[in-house]
Amino acid sequence: MKYSLKHLEELEAEAIYVLREVYAQFENPVILFSGGKDSITVTHLAKKAFWPAKIPFSLLHVDTGHNFPEAIEFRDRLVESLGARLIVGSVQQSIDEGRVLEEKGLNASRNILQTTTLLDTIEKHQIDCAIGGGRRDEEKARAKERFFSHRDEFGQWDPKNQRPELWNLFNGKKNMGEHFRVFPISNWTEMDVWEYIMDQEIEIPSIYFAHEREVVKRQNSWLPYSEFLQLKPGEEVMRKTVRFRTLGDITITGGIESNATTLEQVVAEVAAARETERGNRADDKRSETAMEDRKKEGYF
Amino acid sequence: MHNQQQTELLRFTTAGSVDDGKSTLIGRLLYDSKSIFEDQLEAVKLSSRKKGLEHVELALLTDGLRDEREQGITIDVAYRYFATPRRKFIIADTPGHIQYTRNMVTGATTANLALILVDARHGMIEQTCRHSIIASLLQIPHLILCVNKMDLVDYSEEVYDQVVRNFRSFASKLDIKDLRFIPISALHGDNVVSKSKNMPWYEGPSLLYTLETIHIGSDHNFIDCRFPVQTVIRPHSVDYPDYRGYAGRVSGGIFKPGDEVMVLPSGFQSKIQSIDTCDGAVSEAFPPMSVTIRLEDDIDVSRGDMIVRVNNRPQLTQDIDFMMCWLHHLPPRPRAKYIVRHTTNEAKAIIKEVQYKMDINTLHRNTQDKNLGMNDIARVRMRTTHPLLIDPYRKNRNTGSLILIDEATNETVAAGMII
Ligand SMILES: Nc1nc2c(ncn2[C@@H]2O[C@H](COP(=O)(O)OP(=O)(O)OP(=O)(O)O)[C@@H](O)[C@H]2O)c(=O)[nH]1
Ligand SMILES: [Mg+2]
């Protein structure tokens, strides 16, 4: 059949269409950039959508201060090469200013604190649309997201009362102080993203490939050892060859043992995986509806 | 793109009344096609046990919201994905409850195929009719009626035949291009992925086999060239000082460089100089490609304009007749102004006249009672502040669809299919 698109081409066309709608419908949109493969993919799509013009969006990074050093280095290089503006919302600053309280204890994480920093940054910079790399296949609450997802003046998501989203006619209308989250790769699976990265030869941070690292075994996964990790009694630091399937806060992103050093090998591993990519994220394990609860508050 | 191993994409939706087994069916389909990850399955097993159930409640794989899990119903669409060596699938699992019909419409507008579920014990009920009408108005090209819970009627051929007969007679009054029937048990998996031994009398294929093989090539309009402009790309850069391209998604027809085209509504004519993408210029652009078109002449083109072929134009009009699904709990206010969004264009509009309201059960056109409420389907006439470039929905789903937005609340209140 000559006039039909293969699935990645169709997903790409859809994402580009969504990004162009964002540009047309909002005043001050940003890309939520974590340095992970999904936000890198969205950034790559934005580059394609407006070529030969520059990306018309700033990049917003909510910095927990607990980063993989590789991710920060990658972020700065990408921003530089795009000639884009980088906005950093600092969780440390939110803590210092008393906007949030740092969690205590062995399982402490700054994950939840990000929401306040994100919403404060959105307000401060009068951002009316935050483009995210969220995908519906990631998690069961994310599976309920619209492409154009409304947030009220408190940044809250109301999953029981979402606007209908009909055909590809996106309604980005809102009152002052409200904003939208837009998810151009809603319909992509983890596998689609990897295949696309391979096809397009998109550069991604080195932590996605197998490398030797100091790690600690916790709850069936390998947590990277860093100055931010408090060891529990009996836990010991080991050197292992690991790789990460997602990139989050370094204190909660578990790695898997792997020898996959090329994209081909990573894709083969993803295809054979028996657990979801978020299976190793401690933030999702806190309760059955942990993601929904965080998203309602304004989380990514 | 270089990758040659990619496959085709089929988008489908579920429909049918509450508790008829839609989410269970999707769960079953995902489970039996080995698309469920171990941690997801563990989580669902745990939740089922917590609920005191003996079986694994497969619906929990898609019913992801707290309220859905507590109430055991679907509230909003869940999108799920799976692939077989033959195809990639995007599933929209929609709610059956009448209160959430707007979410069913949301899932159905982008589908190429709908699975309509019926509980074999109850047969067709009002929501089955409503969803079937919506599917037909939306011109979903393929409908499969799944007669579910066959395990509860002893896998009886007679029961199945009776449901099929009733549905056929109802569907004969609708506009459905391709209609098929399958007896299933979503809970036990009969005829879902493989053929059931419990129903030797059923000679057709399993549901998954049907989904993998149904022909979906011609679901776009490749005849009438339509290119709604989303935005204008002007880099003003050293490398591209004078570049001026019109970015958009092809909504119909096949565009080629050198084509004589017209820009509407202005009516200026020009030729396509090139069709650009970031990966290089292409020799053809067809739906649903996203591209950037450059014209030979410098004419004024902006968002909301449409590039078409000189001898094949959409209708330019301020008076639009369409079938409307009203989706908001507050009824339309008399003489109220709405914002109409159509392709990349927007105007203000007034609903001038309700021509008739449709009776969901009998398909009768009610010209007496024209009061519209939530979930009503009606034929209406609307007047817009400026002309829109429209096609009948039957001819083109992209240029034939519109939504109404309430100016006061910014809510999307109606879906429209242009006649
Ligand atoms: N015996 C039997 N029970 C079934 C079958 N399919 C579904 N059920 C049960 O019917 C109940 C409702 O199923 P759901 O899948 O939640 O129904 P639904 O159509 O998704 O409902 P809504 O989304 O709320 O409209 C559940 O308890 C299922 O276990 C079947 O084939 N046989
Ligand atoms: Mg359901």
PDB file of C-alpha atoms in Angstrom, chain A residues 162-297:
ATOM      1  CA  GLN A 162     -11.909  16.190  32.153  1.00  0.00           C
ATOM      2  CA  ARG A 163     -12.998  18.082  29.086  1.00  0.00           C
ATOM      3  CA  PRO A 164     -14.012  15.895  26.191  1.00  0.00           C
ATOM      4  CA  GLU A 165     -11.289  15.797  23.548  1.00  0.00           C
ATOM      5  CA  LEU A 166     -12.834  15.261  20.165  1.00  0.00           C
ATOM      6  CA  TRP A 167     -10.976  14.277  17.001  1.00  0.00           C
ATOM      7  CA  ASN A 168      -7.837  16.376  16.870  1.00  0.00           C
ATOM      8  CA  LEU A 169      -9.671  19.583  17.702  1.00  0.00           C
ATOM      9  CA  PHE A 170      -7.815  20.657  20.817  1.00  0.00           C
ATOM     10  CA  ASN A 171      -9.378  23.188  23.145  1.00  0.00           C
ATOM     11  CA  GLY A 172      -6.650  25.138  24.929  1.00  0.00           C
ATOM     12  CA  LYS A 173      -8.952  27.855  26.284  1.00  0.00           C
ATOM     13  CA  LYS A 174      -8.514  28.807  29.907  1.00  0.00           C
ATOM     14  CA  ASN A 175      -8.905  31.575  32.435  1.00  0.00           C
ATOM     15  CA  MET A 176      -6.077  33.709  33.776  1.00  0.00           C
ATOM     16  CA  GLY A 177      -3.873  31.778  36.155  1.00  0.00           C
ATOM     17  CA  GLU A 178      -4.847  28.380  34.800  1.00  0.00           C
ATOM     18  CA  HIS A 179      -2.571  26.406  32.567  1.00  0.00           C
ATOM     19  CA  PHE A 180      -2.364  23.327  30.392  1.00  0.00           C
ATOM     20  CA  ARG A 181      -0.179  20.292  30.335  1.00  0.00           C
ATOM     21  CA  VAL A 182       0.250  18.922  26.849  1.00  0.00           C
ATOM     22  CA  PHE A 183       1.552  15.448  26.053  1.00  0.00           C
ATOM     23  CA  PRO A 184       2.573  15.112  22.396  1.00  0.00           C
ATOM     24  CA  ILE A 185       3.793  11.517  22.766  1.00  0.00           C
ATOM     25  CA  SER A 186       0.708  10.334  24.657  1.00  0.00           C
ATOM     26  CA  ASN A 187       0.199   7.460  22.256  1.00  0.00           C
ATOM     27  CA  TRP A 188       3.768   6.197  22.198  1.00  0.00           C
ATOM     28  CA  THR A 189       4.862   3.109  24.055  1.00  0.00           C
ATOM     29  CA  GLU A 190       8.239   2.657  25.684  1.00  0.00           C
ATOM     30  CA  MET A 191       9.172   0.484  22.723  1.00  0.00           C
ATOM     31  CA  ASP A 192       8.086   3.160  20.232  1.00  0.00           C
ATOM     32  CA  VAL A 193      10.330   5.699  21.939  1.00  0.00           C
ATOM     33  CA  TRP A 194      13.327   3.379  21.825  1.00  0.00           C
ATOM     34  CA  GLU A 195      12.743   2.430  18.217  1.00  0.00           C
ATOM     35  CA  TYR A 196      12.383   6.085  17.333  1.00  0.00           C
ATOM     36  CA  ILE A 197      15.576   7.044  19.155  1.00  0.00           C
ATOM     37  CA  MET A 198      17.335   4.328  17.213  1.00  0.00           C
ATOM     38  CA  ASP A 199      15.797   5.297  13.909  1.00  0.00           C
ATOM     39  CA  GLN A 200      16.525   8.998  14.334  1.00  0.00           C
ATOM     40  CA  GLU A 201      19.908   8.461  15.949  1.00  0.00           C
ATOM     41  CA  ILE A 202      18.958  10.722  18.845  1.00  0.00           C
ATOM     42  CA  GLU A 203      21.617  11.190  21.478  1.00  0.00           C
ATOM     43  CA  ILE A 204      20.661  10.171  25.025  1.00  0.00           C
ATOM     44  CA  PRO A 205      22.500  10.282  28.366  1.00  0.00           C
ATOM     45  CA  SER A 206      24.994   7.501  28.993  1.00  0.00           C
ATOM     46  CA  ILE A 207      23.119   6.094  32.004  1.00  0.00           C
ATOM     47  CA  TYR A 208      20.683   4.390  29.614  1.00  0.00           C
ATOM     48  CA  PHE A 209      23.501   2.102  28.526  1.00  0.00           C
ATOM     49  CA  ALA A 210      25.238  -0.518  30.598  1.00  0.00           C
ATOM     50  CA  HIS A 211      28.074   0.912  32.659  1.00  0.00           C
ATOM     51  CA  GLU A 212      29.881   0.111  35.856  1.00  0.00           C
ATOM     52  CA  ARG A 213      28.597   1.967  38.870  1.00  0.00           C
ATOM     53  CA  GLU A 214      28.463   1.896  42.649  1.00  0.00           C
ATOM     54  CA  VAL A 215      25.049   0.623  43.632  1.00  0.00           C
ATOM     55  CA  VAL A 216      23.061  -0.604  46.597  1.00  0.00           C
ATOM     56  CA  LYS A 217      20.503  -3.404  46.489  1.00  0.00           C
ATOM     57  CA  ARG A 218      17.150  -2.158  47.724  1.00  0.00           C
ATOM     58  CA  GLN A 219      13.695  -3.668  47.080  1.00  0.00           C
ATOM     59  CA  ASN A 220      14.790  -5.828  44.179  1.00  0.00           C
ATOM     60  CA  SER A 221      16.554  -3.109  42.282  1.00  0.00           C
ATOM     61  CA  TRP A 222      19.949  -1.471  42.173  1.00  0.00           C
ATOM     62  CA  LEU A 223      19.877   2.053  43.554  1.00  0.00           C
ATOM     63  CA  PRO A 224      22.792   4.188  42.429  1.00  0.00           C
ATOM     64  CA  TYR A 225      25.031   5.122  45.319  1.00  0.00           C
ATOM     65  CA  SER A 226      25.432   8.856  45.731  1.00  0.00           C
ATOM     66  CA  GLU A 227      26.065  11.366  48.483  1.00  0.00           C
ATOM     67  CA  PHE A 228      22.267  11.734  48.795  1.00  0.00           C
ATOM     68  CA  LEU A 229      21.575   8.111  49.617  1.00  0.00           C
ATOM     69  CA  GLN A 230      21.315   7.114  53.271  1.00  0.00           C
ATOM     70  CA  LEU A 231      22.385   3.533  53.732  1.00  0.00           C
ATOM     71  CA  LYS A 232      20.169   1.254  55.782  1.00  0.00           C
ATOM     72  CA  PRO A 233      21.758  -1.147  58.235  1.00  0.00           C
ATOM     73  CA  GLY A 234      23.110  -4.145  56.404  1.00  0.00           C
ATOM     74  CA  GLU A 235      23.168  -2.449  53.027  1.00  0.00           C
ATOM     75  CA  GLU A 236      26.463  -2.457  51.252  1.00  0.00           C
ATOM     76  CA  VAL A 237      27.828  -0.570  48.298  1.00  0.00           C
ATOM     77  CA  MET A 238      28.863  -2.747  45.369  1.00  0.00           C
ATOM     78  CA  ARG A 239      30.144  -2.234  41.858  1.00  0.00           C
ATOM     79  CA  LYS A 240      27.842  -3.612  39.193  1.00  0.00           C
ATOM     80  CA  THR A 241      27.282  -3.271  35.506  1.00  0.00           C
ATOM     81  CA  VAL A 242      23.857  -1.683  35.280  1.00  0.00           C
ATOM     82  CA  ARG A 243      21.663   0.436  33.097  1.00  0.00           C
ATOM     83  CA  PHE A 244      18.581   2.576  33.787  1.00  0.00           C
ATOM     84  CA  ARG A 245      15.256   2.328  31.989  1.00  0.00           C
ATOM     85  CA  THR A 246      13.991   5.705  33.185  1.00  0.00           C
ATOM     86  CA  LEU A 247      15.769   8.729  34.479  1.00  0.00           C
ATOM     87  CA  GLY A 248      14.410  10.308  37.642  1.00  0.00           C
ATOM     88  CA  ASP A 249      15.714  11.595  40.889  1.00  0.00           C
ATOM     89  CA  ILE A 250      18.912   9.669  41.614  1.00  0.00           C
ATOM     90  CA  THR A 251      17.656   8.618  45.044  1.00  0.00           C
ATOM     91  CA  ILE A 252      14.688   6.677  43.681  1.00  0.00           C
ATOM     92  CA  THR A 253      15.614   5.486  40.202  1.00  0.00           C
ATOM     93  CA  GLY A 254      16.575   1.835  40.306  1.00  0.00           C
ATOM     94  CA  GLY A 255      18.783   0.264  37.684  1.00  0.00           C
ATOM     95  CA  ILE A 256      18.851  -3.207  36.218  1.00  0.00           C
ATOM     96  CA  GLU A 257      21.823  -5.444  35.650  1.00  0.00           C
ATOM     97  CA  SER A 258      22.582  -5.386  31.973  1.00  0.00           C
ATOM     98  CA  ASN A 259      25.296  -5.683  29.388  1.00  0.00           C
ATOM     99  CA  ALA A 260      23.452  -3.674  26.744  1.00  0.00           C
ATOM    100  CA  THR A 261      25.882  -1.064  25.504  1.00  0.00           C
ATOM    101  CA  THR A 262      24.290  -0.259  22.140  1.00  0.00           C
ATOM    102  CA  LEU A 263      20.807   0.937  21.211  1.00  0.00           C
ATOM    103  CA  GLU A 264      20.156  -2.340  19.407  1.00  0.00           C
ATOM    104  CA  GLN A 265      20.927  -4.256  22.566  1.00  0.00           C
ATOM    105  CA  VAL A 266      18.809  -1.928  24.682  1.00  0.00           C
ATOM    106  CA  VAL A 267      15.840  -2.329  22.340  1.00  0.00           C
ATOM    107  CA  ALA A 268      16.236  -6.100  22.453  1.00  0.00           C
ATOM    108  CA  GLU A 269      16.193  -5.965  26.251  1.00  0.00           C
ATOM    109  CA  VAL A 270      13.156  -3.708  26.332  1.00  0.00           C
ATOM    110  CA  ALA A 271      11.341  -6.130  24.032  1.00  0.00           C
ATOM    111  CA  ALA A 272      12.061  -9.018  26.374  1.00  0.00           C
ATOM    112  CA  ALA A 273      11.339  -7.153  29.622  1.00  0.00           C
ATOM    113  CA  ARG A 274       8.844  -8.737  31.996  1.00  0.00           C
ATOM    114  CA  GLU A 275       8.341  -5.648  34.134  1.00  0.00           C
ATOM    115  CA  THR A 276       7.322  -2.109  33.283  1.00  0.00           C
ATOM    116  CA  GLU A 277       9.928   0.618  33.183  1.00  0.00           C
ATOM    117  CA  ARG A 278       8.447   2.244  36.263  1.00  0.00           C
ATOM    118  CA  GLY A 279       8.552  -1.081  38.117  1.00  0.00           C
ATOM    119  CA  ASN A 280      11.796   0.115  39.694  1.00  0.00           C
ATOM    120  CA  ARG A 281      10.568   3.528  40.745  1.00  0.00           C
ATOM    121  CA  ALA A 282      10.030   3.777  44.472  1.00  0.00           C
ATOM    122  CA  ASP A 283       7.750   6.810  44.008  1.00  0.00           C
ATOM    123  CA  ASP A 284       5.050   4.698  42.332  1.00  0.00           C
ATOM    124  CA  LYS A 285       5.143   2.012  44.976  1.00  0.00           C
ATOM    125  CA  ARG A 286       3.980   4.188  47.833  1.00  0.00           C
ATOM    126  CA  SER A 287       0.316   3.309  47.217  1.00  0.00           C
ATOM    127  CA  GLU A 288      -2.021   1.879  44.600  1.00  0.00           C
ATOM    128  CA  THR A 289      -2.990   5.303  43.320  1.00  0.00           C
ATOM    129  CA  ALA A 290       0.274   7.115  44.076  1.00  0.00           C
ATOM    130  CA  MET A 291       0.575   8.552  40.589  1.00  0.00           C
ATOM    131  CA  GLU A 292      -3.025   9.759  40.423  1.00  0.00           C
ATOM    132  CA  ASP A 293      -2.680  11.429  43.821  1.00  0.00           C
ATOM    133  CA  ARG A 294       0.497  13.221  42.811  1.00  0.00           C
ATOM    134  CA  LYS A 295      -0.913  14.230  39.444  1.00  0.00           C
ATOM    135  CA  LYS A 296      -4.023  15.716  41.039  1.00  0.00           C
ATOM    136  CA  GLU A 297      -1.748  17.989  43.049  1.00  0.00           C
TER     137      GLU A 297
END
